[in-house]
PDB file of C-alpha atoms in Angstrom:
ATOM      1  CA  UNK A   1     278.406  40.809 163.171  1.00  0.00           C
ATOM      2  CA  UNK A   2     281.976  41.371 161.768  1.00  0.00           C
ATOM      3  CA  UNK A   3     284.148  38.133 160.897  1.00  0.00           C
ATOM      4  CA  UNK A   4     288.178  37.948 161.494  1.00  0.00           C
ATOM      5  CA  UNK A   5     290.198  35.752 159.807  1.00  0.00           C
ATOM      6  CA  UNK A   6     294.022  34.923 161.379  1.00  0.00           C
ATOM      7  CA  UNK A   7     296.973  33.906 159.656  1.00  0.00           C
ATOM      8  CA  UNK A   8     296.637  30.366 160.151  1.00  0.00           C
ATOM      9  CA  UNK A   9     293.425  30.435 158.353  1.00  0.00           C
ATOM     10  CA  UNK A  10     290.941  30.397 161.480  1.00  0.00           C
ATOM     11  CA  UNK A  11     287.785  32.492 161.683  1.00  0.00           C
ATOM     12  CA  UNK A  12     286.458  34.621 164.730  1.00  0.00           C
ATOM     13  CA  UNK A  13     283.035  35.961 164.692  1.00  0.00           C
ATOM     14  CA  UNK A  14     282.551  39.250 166.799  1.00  0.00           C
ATOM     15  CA  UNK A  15     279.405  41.279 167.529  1.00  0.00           C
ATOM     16  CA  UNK A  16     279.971  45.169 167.049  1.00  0.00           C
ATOM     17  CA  UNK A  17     277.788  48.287 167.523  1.00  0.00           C
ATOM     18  CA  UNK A  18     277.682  50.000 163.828  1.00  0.00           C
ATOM     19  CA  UNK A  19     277.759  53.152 164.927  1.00  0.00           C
ATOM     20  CA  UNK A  20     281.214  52.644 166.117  1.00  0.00           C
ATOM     21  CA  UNK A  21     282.700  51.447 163.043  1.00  0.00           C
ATOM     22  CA  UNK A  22     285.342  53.457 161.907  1.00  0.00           C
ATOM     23  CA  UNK A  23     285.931  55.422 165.177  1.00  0.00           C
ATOM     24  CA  UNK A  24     289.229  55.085 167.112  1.00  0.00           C
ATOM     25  CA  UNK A  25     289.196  52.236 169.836  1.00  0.00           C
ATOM     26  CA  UNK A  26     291.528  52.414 173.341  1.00  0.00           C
ATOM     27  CA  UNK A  27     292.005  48.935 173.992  1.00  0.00           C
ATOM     28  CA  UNK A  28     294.189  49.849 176.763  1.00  0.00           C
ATOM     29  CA  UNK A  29     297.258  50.078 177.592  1.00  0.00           C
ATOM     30  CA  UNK A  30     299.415  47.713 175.171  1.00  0.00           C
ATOM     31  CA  UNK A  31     301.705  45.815 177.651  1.00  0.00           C
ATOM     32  CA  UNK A  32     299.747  44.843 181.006  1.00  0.00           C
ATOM     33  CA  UNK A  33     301.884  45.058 184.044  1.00  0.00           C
ATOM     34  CA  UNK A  34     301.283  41.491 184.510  1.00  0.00           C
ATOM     35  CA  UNK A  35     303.158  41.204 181.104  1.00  0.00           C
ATOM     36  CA  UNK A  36     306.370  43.158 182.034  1.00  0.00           C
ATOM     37  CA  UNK A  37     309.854  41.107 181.156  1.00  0.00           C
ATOM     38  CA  UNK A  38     311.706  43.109 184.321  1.00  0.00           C
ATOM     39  CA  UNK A  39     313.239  41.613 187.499  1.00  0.00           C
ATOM     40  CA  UNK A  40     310.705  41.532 189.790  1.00  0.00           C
ATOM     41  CA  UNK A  41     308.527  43.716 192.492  1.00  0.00           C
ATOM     42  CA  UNK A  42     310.758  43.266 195.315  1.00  0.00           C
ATOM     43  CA  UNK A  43     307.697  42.208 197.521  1.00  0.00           C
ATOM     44  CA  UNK A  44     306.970  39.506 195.253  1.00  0.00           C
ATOM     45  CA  UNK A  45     310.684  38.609 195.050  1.00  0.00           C
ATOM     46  CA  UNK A  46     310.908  38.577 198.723  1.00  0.00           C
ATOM     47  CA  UNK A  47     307.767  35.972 198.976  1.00  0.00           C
ATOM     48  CA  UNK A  48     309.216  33.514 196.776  1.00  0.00           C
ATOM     49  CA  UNK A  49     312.188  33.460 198.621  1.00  0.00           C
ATOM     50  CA  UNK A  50     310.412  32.475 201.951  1.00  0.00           C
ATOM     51  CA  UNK A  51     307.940  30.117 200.510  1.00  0.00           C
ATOM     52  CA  UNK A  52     309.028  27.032 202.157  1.00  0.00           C
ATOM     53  CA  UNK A  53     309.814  24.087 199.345  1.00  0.00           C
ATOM     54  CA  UNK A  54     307.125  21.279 198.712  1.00  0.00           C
ATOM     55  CA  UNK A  55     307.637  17.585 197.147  1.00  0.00           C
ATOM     56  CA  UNK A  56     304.772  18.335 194.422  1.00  0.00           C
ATOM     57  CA  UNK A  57     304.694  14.707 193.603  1.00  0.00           C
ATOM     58  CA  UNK A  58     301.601  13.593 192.570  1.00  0.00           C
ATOM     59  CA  UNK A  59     298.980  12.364 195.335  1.00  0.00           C
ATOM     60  CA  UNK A  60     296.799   9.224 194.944  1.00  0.00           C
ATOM     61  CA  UNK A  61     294.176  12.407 194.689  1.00  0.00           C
ATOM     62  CA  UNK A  62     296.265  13.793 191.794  1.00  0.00           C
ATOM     63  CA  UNK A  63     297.002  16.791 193.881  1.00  0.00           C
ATOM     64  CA  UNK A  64     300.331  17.974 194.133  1.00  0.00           C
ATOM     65  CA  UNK A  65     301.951  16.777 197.592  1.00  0.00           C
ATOM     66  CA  UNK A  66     301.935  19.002 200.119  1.00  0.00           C
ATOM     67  CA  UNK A  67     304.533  18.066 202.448  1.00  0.00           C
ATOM     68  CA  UNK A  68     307.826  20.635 203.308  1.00  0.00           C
ATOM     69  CA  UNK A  69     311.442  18.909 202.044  1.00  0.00           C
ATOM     70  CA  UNK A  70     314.799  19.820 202.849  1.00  0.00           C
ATOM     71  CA  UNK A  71     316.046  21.190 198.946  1.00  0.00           C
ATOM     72  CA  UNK A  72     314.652  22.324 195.634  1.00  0.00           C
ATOM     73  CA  UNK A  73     313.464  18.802 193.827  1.00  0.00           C
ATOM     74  CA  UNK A  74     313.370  16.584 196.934  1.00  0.00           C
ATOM     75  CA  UNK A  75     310.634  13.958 197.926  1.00  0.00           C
ATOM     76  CA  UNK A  76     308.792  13.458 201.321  1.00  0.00           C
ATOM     77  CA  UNK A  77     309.288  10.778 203.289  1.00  0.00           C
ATOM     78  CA  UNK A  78     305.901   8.994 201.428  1.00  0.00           C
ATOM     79  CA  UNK A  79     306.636   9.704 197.843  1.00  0.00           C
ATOM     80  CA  UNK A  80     310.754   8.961 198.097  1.00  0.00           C
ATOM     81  CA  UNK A  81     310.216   4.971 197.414  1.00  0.00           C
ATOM     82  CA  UNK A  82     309.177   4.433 193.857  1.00  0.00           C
ATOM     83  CA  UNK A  83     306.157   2.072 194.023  1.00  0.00           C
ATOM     84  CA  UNK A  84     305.450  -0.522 191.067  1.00  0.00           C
TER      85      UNK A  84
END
């Protein structure tokens, strides 16, 4: 067992096969293609584009709402009265 200790002071415990100590390690490749800062995949562009827009508001389930509005930010119909 090998212990780590980060800058903010908290400890990590890892288990590691000794007879690797001290041999290089590929962890992969450093920057995941999930991680990349570019514009995006065009295919993936394209699919946000035609999503149709949703009211998100909060359901008595706690689910986001469902239902297709008009604009970006809109209500439904059921969530466009504020109820006290």
């Amino acid at each position: 067992m090998a212990e780590t200790i980060d800058g903010f002071g908290d400890r990590d415990f890892w288990i590691v096969r000794t007879a690797h100590i001290g041999q290089p390690v590929d962890h992969g490749n450093d920057q995941p293609a999930h991680e990349s800062l570019g514009p995006l995949n065009p295919e993936w562009f394209n699919r946000t584009q035609s999503a149709p827009l949703r009211c998100g508001r909060p359901t008595t389930a706690g689910k986001p709402c469902r239902a297709r509005v008009a604009e970006p930010g809109a209500a439904c119909p059921s969530h466009r009265e504020v109820r006290r």
